[in-house]
mmCIF file of C-alpha atoms and ligand atoms in Angstrom:
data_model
loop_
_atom_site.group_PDB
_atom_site.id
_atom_site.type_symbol
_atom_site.label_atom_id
_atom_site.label_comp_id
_atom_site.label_asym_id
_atom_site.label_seq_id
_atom_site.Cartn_x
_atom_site.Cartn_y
_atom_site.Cartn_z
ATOM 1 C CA UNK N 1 83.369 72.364 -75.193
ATOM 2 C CA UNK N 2 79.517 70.820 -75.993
ATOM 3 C CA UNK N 3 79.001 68.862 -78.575
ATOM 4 C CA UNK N 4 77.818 71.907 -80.555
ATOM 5 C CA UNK N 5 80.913 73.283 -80.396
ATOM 6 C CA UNK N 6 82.919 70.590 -80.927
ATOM 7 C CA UNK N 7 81.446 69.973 -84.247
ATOM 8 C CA UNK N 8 81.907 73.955 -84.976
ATOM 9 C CA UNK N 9 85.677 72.822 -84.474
ATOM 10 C CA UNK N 10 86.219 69.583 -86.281
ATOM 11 C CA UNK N 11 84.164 71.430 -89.006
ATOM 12 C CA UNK N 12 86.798 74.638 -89.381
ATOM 13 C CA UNK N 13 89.342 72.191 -88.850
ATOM 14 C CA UNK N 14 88.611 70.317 -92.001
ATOM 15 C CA UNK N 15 87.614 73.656 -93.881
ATOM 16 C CA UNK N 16 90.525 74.255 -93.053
ATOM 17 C CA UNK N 17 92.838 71.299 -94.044
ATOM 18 C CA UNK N 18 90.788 70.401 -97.174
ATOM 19 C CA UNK N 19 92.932 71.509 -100.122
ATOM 20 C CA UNK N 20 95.685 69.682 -98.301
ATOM 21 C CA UNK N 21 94.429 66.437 -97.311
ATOM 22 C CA UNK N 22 95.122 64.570 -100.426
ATOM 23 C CA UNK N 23 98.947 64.673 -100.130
ATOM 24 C CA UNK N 24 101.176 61.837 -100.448
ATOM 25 C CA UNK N 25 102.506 61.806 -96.434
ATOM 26 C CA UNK N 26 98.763 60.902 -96.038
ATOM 27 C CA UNK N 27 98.071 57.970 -98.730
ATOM 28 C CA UNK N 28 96.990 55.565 -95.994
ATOM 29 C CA UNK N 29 93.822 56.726 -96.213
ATOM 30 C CA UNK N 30 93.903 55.440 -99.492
ATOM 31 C CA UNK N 31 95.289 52.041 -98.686
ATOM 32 C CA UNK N 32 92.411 51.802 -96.773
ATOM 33 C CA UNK N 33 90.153 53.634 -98.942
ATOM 34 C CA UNK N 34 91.026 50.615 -101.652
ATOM 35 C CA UNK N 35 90.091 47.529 -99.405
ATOM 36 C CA UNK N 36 86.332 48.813 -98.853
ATOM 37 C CA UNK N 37 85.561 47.135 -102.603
ATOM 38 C CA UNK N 38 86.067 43.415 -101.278
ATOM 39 C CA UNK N 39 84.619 43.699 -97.857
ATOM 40 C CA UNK N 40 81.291 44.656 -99.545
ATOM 41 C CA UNK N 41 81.860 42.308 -102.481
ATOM 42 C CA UNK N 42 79.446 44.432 -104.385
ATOM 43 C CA UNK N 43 77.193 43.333 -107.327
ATOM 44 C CA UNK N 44 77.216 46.055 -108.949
ATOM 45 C CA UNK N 45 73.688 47.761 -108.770
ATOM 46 C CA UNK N 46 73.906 49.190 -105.238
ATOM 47 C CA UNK N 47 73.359 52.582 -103.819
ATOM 48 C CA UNK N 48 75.695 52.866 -101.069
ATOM 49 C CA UNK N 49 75.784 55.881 -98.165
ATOM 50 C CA UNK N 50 79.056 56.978 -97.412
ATOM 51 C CA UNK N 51 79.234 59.255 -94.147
ATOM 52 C CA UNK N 52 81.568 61.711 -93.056
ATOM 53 C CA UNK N 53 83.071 61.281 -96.819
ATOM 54 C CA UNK N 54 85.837 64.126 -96.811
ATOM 55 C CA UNK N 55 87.140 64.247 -99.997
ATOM 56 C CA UNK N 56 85.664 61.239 -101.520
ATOM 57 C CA UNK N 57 88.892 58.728 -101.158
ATOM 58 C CA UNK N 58 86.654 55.658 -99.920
ATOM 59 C CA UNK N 59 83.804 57.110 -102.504
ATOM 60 C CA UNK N 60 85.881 57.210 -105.357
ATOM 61 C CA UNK N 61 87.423 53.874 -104.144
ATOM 62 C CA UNK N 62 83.785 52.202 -104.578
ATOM 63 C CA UNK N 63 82.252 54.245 -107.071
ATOM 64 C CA UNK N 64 83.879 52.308 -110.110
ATOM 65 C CA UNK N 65 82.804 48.691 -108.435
ATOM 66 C CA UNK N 66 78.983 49.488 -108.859
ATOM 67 C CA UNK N 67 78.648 50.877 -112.806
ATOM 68 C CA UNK N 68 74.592 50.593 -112.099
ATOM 69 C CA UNK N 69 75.050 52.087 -109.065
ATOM 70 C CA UNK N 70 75.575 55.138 -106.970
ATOM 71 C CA UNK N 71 77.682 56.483 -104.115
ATOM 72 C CA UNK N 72 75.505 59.217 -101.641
ATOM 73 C CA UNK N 73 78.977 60.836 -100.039
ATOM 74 C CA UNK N 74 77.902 62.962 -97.005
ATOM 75 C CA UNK N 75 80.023 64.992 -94.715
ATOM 76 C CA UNK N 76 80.086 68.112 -92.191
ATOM 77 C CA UNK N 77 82.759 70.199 -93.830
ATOM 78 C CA UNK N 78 81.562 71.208 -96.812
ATOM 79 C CA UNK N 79 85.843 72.301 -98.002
ATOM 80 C CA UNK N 80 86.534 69.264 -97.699
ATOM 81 C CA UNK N 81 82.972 67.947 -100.499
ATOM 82 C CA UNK N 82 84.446 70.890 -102.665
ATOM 83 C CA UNK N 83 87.501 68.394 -103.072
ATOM 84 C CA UNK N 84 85.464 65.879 -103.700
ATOM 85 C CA UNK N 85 83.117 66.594 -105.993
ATOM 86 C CA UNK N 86 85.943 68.597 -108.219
ATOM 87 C CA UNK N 87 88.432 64.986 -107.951
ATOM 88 C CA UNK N 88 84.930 62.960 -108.907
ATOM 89 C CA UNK N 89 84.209 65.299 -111.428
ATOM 90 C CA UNK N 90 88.082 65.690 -112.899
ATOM 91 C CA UNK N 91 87.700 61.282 -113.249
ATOM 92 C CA UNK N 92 84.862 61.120 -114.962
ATOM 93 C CA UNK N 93 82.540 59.202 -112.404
ATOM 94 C CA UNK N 94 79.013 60.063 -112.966
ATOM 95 C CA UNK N 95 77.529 57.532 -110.110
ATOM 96 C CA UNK N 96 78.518 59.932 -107.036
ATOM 97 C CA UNK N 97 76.649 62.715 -105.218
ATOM 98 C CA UNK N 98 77.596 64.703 -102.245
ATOM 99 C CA UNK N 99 75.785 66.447 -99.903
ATOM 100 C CA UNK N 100 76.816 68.823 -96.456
ATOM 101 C CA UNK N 101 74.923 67.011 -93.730
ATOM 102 C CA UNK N 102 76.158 65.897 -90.357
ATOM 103 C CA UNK N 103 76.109 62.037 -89.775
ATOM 104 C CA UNK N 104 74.276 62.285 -86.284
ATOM 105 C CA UNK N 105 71.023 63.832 -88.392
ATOM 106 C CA UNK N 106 71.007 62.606 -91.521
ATOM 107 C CA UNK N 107 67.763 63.786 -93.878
ATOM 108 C CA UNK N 108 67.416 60.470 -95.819
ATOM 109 C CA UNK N 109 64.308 58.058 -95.625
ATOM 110 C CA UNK N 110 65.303 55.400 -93.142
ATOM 111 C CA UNK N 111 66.416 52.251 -95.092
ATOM 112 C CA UNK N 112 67.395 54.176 -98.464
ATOM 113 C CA UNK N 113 70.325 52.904 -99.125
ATOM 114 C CA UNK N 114 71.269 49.073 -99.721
ATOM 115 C CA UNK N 115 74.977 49.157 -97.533
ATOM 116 C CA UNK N 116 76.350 52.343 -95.870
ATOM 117 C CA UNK N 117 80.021 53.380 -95.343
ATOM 118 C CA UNK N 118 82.256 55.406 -92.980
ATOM 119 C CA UNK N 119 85.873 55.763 -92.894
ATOM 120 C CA UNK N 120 87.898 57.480 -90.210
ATOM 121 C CA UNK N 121 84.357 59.314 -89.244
ATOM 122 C CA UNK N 122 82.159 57.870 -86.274
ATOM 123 C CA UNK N 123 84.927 58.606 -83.621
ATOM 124 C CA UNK N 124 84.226 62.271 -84.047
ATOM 125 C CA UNK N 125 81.655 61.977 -82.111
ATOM 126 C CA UNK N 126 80.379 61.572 -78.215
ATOM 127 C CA UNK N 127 77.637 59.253 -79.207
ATOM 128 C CA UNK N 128 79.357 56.400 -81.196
ATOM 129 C CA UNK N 129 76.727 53.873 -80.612
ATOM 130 C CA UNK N 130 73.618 56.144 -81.658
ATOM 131 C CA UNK N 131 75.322 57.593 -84.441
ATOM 132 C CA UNK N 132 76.355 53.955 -85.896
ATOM 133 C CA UNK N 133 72.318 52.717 -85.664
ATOM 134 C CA UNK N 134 71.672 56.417 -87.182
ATOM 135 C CA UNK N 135 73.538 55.418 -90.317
ATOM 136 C CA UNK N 136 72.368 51.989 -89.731
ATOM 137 C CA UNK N 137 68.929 52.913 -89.933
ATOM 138 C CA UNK N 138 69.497 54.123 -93.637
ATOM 139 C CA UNK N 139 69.973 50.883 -94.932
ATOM 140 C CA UNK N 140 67.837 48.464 -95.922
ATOM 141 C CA UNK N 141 67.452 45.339 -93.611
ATOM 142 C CA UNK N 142 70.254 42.801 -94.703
ATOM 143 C CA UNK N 143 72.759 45.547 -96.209
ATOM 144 C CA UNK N 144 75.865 45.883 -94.890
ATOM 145 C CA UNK N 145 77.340 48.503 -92.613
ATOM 146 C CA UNK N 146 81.143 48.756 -92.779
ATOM 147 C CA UNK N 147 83.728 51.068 -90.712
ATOM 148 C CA UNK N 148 87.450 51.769 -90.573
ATOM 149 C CA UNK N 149 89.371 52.774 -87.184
ATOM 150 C CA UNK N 150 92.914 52.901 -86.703
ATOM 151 C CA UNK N 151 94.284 50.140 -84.459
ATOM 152 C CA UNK N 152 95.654 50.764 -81.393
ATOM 153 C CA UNK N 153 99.415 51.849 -81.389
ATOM 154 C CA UNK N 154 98.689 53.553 -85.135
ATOM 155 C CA UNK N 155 101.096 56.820 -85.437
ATOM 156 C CA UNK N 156 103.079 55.265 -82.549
ATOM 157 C CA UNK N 157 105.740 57.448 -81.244
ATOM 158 C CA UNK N 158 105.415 60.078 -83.824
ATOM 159 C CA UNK N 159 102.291 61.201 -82.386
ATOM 160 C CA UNK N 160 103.168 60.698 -78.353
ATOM 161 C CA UNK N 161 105.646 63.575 -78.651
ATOM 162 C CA UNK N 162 103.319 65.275 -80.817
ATOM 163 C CA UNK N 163 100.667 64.955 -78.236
ATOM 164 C CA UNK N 164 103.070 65.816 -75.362
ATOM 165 C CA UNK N 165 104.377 68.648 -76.966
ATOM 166 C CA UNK N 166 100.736 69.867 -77.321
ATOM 167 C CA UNK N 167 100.727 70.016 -73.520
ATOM 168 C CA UNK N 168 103.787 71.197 -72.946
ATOM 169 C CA UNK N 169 102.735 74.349 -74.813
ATOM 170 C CA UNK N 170 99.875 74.348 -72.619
ATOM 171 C CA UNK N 171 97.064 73.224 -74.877
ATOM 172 C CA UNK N 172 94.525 70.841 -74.763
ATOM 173 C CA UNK N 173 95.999 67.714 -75.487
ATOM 174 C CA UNK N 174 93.170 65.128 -74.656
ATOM 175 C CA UNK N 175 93.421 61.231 -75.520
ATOM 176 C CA UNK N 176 92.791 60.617 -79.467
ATOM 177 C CA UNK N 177 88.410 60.140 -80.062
ATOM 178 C CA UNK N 178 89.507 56.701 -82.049
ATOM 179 C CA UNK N 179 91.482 54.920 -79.145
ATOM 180 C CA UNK N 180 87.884 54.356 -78.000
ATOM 181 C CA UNK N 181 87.587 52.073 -81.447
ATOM 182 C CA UNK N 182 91.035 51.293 -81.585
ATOM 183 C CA UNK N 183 91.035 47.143 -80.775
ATOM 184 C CA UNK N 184 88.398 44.233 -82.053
ATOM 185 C CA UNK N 185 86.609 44.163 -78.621
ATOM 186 C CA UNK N 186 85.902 47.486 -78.921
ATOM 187 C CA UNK N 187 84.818 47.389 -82.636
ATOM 188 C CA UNK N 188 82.354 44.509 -82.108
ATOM 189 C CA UNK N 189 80.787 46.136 -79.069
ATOM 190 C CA UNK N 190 80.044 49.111 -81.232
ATOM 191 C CA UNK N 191 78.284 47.198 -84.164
ATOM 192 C CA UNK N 192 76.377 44.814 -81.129
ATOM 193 C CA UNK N 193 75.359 48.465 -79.339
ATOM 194 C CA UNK N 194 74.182 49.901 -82.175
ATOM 195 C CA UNK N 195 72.386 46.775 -83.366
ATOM 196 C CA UNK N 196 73.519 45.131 -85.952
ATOM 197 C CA UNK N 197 74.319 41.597 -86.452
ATOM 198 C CA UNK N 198 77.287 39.536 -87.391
ATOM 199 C CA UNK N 199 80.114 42.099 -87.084
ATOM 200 C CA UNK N 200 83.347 41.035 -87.888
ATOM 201 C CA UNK N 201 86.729 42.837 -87.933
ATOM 202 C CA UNK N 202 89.660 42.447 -90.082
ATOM 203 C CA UNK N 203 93.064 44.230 -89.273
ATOM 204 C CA UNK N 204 95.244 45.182 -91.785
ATOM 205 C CA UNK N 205 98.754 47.158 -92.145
ATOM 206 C CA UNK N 206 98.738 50.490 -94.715
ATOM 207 C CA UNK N 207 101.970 52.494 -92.914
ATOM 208 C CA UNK N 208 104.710 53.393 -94.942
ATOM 209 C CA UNK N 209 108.154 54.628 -94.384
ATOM 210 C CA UNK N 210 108.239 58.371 -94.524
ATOM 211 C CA UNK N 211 111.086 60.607 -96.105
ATOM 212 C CA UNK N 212 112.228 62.478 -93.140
ATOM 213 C CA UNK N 213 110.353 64.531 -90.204
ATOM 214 C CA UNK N 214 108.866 67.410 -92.685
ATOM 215 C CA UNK N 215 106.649 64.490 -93.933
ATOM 216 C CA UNK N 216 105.437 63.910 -90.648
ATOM 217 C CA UNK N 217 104.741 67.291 -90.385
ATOM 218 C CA UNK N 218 102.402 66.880 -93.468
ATOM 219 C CA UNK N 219 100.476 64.087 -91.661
ATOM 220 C CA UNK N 220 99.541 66.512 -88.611
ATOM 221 C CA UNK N 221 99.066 69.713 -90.751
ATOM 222 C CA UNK N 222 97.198 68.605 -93.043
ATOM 223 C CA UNK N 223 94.601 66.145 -91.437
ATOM 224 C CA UNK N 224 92.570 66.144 -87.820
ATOM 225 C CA UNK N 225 95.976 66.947 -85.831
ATOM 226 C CA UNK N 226 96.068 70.288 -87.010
ATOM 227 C CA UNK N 227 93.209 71.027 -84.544
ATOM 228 C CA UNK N 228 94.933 71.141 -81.768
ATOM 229 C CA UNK N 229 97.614 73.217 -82.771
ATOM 230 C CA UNK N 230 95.340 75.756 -84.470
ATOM 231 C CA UNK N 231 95.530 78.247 -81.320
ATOM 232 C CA UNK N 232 99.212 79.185 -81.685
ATOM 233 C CA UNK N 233 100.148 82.164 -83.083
ATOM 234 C CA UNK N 234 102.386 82.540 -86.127
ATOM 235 C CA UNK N 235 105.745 82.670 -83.948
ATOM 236 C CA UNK N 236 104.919 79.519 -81.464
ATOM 237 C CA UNK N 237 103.456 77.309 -84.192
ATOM 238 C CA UNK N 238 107.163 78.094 -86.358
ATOM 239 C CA UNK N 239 109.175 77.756 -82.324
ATOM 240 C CA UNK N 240 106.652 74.514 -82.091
ATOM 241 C CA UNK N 241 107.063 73.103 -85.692
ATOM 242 C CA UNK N 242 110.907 73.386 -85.188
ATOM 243 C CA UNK N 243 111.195 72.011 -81.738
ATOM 244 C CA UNK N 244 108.923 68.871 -82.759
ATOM 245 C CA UNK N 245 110.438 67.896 -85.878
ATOM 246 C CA UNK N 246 114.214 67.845 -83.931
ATOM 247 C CA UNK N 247 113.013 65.227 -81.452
ATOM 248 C CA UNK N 248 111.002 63.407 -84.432
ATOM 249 C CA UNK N 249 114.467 63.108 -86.576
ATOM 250 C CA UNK N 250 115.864 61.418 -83.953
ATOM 251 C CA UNK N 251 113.676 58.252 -84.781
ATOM 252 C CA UNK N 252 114.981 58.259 -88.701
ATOM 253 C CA UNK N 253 116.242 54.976 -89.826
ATOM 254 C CA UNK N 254 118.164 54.540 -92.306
ATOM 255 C CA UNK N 255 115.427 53.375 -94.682
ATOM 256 C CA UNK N 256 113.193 56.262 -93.684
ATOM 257 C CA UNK N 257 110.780 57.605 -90.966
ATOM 258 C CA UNK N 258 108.246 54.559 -89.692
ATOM 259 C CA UNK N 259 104.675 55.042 -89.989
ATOM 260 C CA UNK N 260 102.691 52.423 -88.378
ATOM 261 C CA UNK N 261 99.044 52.641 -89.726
ATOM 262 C CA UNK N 262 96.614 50.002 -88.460
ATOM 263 C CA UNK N 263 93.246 49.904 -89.843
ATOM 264 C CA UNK N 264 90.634 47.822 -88.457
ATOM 265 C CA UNK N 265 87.362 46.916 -90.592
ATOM 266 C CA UNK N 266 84.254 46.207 -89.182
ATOM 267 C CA UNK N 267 81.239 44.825 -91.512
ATOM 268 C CA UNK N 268 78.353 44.218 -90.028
ATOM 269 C CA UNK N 269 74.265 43.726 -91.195
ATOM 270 C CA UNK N 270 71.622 45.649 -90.734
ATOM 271 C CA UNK N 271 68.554 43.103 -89.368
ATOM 272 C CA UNK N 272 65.057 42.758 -90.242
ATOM 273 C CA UNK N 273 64.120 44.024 -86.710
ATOM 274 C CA UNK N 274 66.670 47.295 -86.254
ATOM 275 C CA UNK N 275 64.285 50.376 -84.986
ATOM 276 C CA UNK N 276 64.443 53.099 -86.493
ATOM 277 C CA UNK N 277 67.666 55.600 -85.258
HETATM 278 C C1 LIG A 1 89.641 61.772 -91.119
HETATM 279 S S1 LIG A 1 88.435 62.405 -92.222
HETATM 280 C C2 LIG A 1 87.990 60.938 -93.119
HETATM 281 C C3 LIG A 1 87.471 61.259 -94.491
HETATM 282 C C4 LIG A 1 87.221 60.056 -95.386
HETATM 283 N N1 LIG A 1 86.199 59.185 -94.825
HETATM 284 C C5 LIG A 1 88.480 59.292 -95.662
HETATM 285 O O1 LIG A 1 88.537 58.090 -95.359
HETATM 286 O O2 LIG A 1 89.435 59.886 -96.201
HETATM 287 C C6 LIG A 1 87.044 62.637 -91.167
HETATM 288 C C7 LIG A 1 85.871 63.332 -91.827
HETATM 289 O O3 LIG A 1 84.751 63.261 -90.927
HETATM 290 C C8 LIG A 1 84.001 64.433 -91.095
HETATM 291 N N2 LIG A 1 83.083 64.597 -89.957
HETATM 292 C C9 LIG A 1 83.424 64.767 -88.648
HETATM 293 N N3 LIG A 1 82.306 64.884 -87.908
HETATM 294 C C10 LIG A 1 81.246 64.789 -88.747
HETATM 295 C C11 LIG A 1 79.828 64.831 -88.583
HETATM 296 N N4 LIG A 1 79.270 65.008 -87.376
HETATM 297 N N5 LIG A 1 79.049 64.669 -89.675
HETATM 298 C C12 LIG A 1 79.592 64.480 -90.900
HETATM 299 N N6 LIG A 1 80.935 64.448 -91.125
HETATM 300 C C13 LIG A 1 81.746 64.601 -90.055
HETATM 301 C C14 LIG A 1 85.052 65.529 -91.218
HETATM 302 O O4 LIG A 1 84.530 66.721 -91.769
HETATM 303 C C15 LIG A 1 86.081 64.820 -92.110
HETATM 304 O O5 LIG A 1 85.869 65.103 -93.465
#
């Protein structure tokens, strides 16, 4: 697959999944969504670019935090902005816009925006390091650019079998995009390649203990998992569904089904001397 096509896929993946995405099996991503207002520490007046937005969980998260300010959400799939801008619009938030654009070209000036955001976005794509000084170039030397990964071991065994039983059916089951932004190291050789200055990286916990095994099934049908089992056909996808969920049950406490979500946050500043991306 090119990169062309790749982004033909994550895009009908998330078309796809968008209606569904804000379910409770997948509320980490507003755990993390919720930490984004104190690692900016905003004032209040900023206009902040979020990239690869979905449907507006860290937009809405910050949107309240800057009453003379305003939230640019941008994002590939445009199912998933639909969400968005109808949850923005149902809560009353008049401070947030959203437009279809893909974060590797985005149309703004460079240095528009005073900070930029993206959640759960930049490891969608080949280039990681020219896509980060992309959005970096939107931002106005000294702003802050800030991104969330999942840590390394996040979904733990829950998504090994997953992932094995991907292959076993004979699909492509290739190593997750994030485990290449998945430990500090790898966070703060990101920000330094893409040139920005200071980075830092705080880890925290958001997992949860789900009900039983048909809640994991919610986290990989109605996210970025659901790719990869998109090719099967009605019958397999019910044999495969089936099959997965026996050897998930067998990892059920008695308290529930662990979920172990790491989230790593990266903040970093944009300096006086970043070219133009
Ligand atoms: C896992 S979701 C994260 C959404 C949101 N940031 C959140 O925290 O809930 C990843 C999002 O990245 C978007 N995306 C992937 N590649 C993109 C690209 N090249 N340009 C813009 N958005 C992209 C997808 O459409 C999807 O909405």
């Amino acid at each position: 697959m090119n990169e062309q096509e790749r982004k033909q896929h994550i895009k009908a993946t998330f078309d796809a999944v968008a209606a569904r995405y804000d379910c409770d099996a997948l509320r980490f991503f507003e755990h993390a969504a919720a930490l984004l207002p104190e690692v900016f520490d905003f004032e209040g007046g900023e206009s902040v670019l979020d990239v690869a937005a979905g449907t507006g969980i860290p937009a809405l998260a910050m949107a309240p935090h800057l009453p003379r300010g305003t939230v640019t959400a941008v994002d590939l799939s445009e199912g998933m902005l639909a969400q968005a801008a109808a949850k923005c619009h149902a809560s009353g938030l008049g401070n947030v816009v959203f437009q279809q654009m893909d974060m590797t070209a985005m149309a703004f000036q460079d240095a528009a925006f005073d900070a930029a955001n993206c959640s759960f976005g930049v490891f969608f794509v080949e280039e990681m390091a020219g896509t980060l000084r992309h959005i970096a170039a939107k931002v106005r030397p000294g702003g802050k650019v800030v991104t969330t990964h999942f840590r390394a071991g996040s979904f733990g065994p829950l998504a090994e079998l997953f992932l094995r039983r991907v292959d076993a059916y004979g699909l492509p089951a290739p190593p997750p995009g994030w485990l290449r932004v998945a430990s500090e190291e790898q966070n703060i050789e990101l920000f330094e390649a893409a040139g920005l200055a200071q980075p830092q990286v705080a880890s925290h916990d958001v997992g949860y203990l789900l009900d039983d095994a048909a809640h994991w099934w919610e986290v990989i049908w109605n996210a970025g998992f659901c790719g990869l089992i998109a090719p099967l056909d009605e019958n397999r996808l019910a044999r495969f569904r089936q099959e997965h969920l026996a050897e998930v049950s067998e990892l059920m406490t008695a308290d529930g089904l662990p979920l172990d979500i790491g989230v790593l946050i990266t903040k970093g500043v944009k300096p006086r001397q970043l070219e133009n991306g």
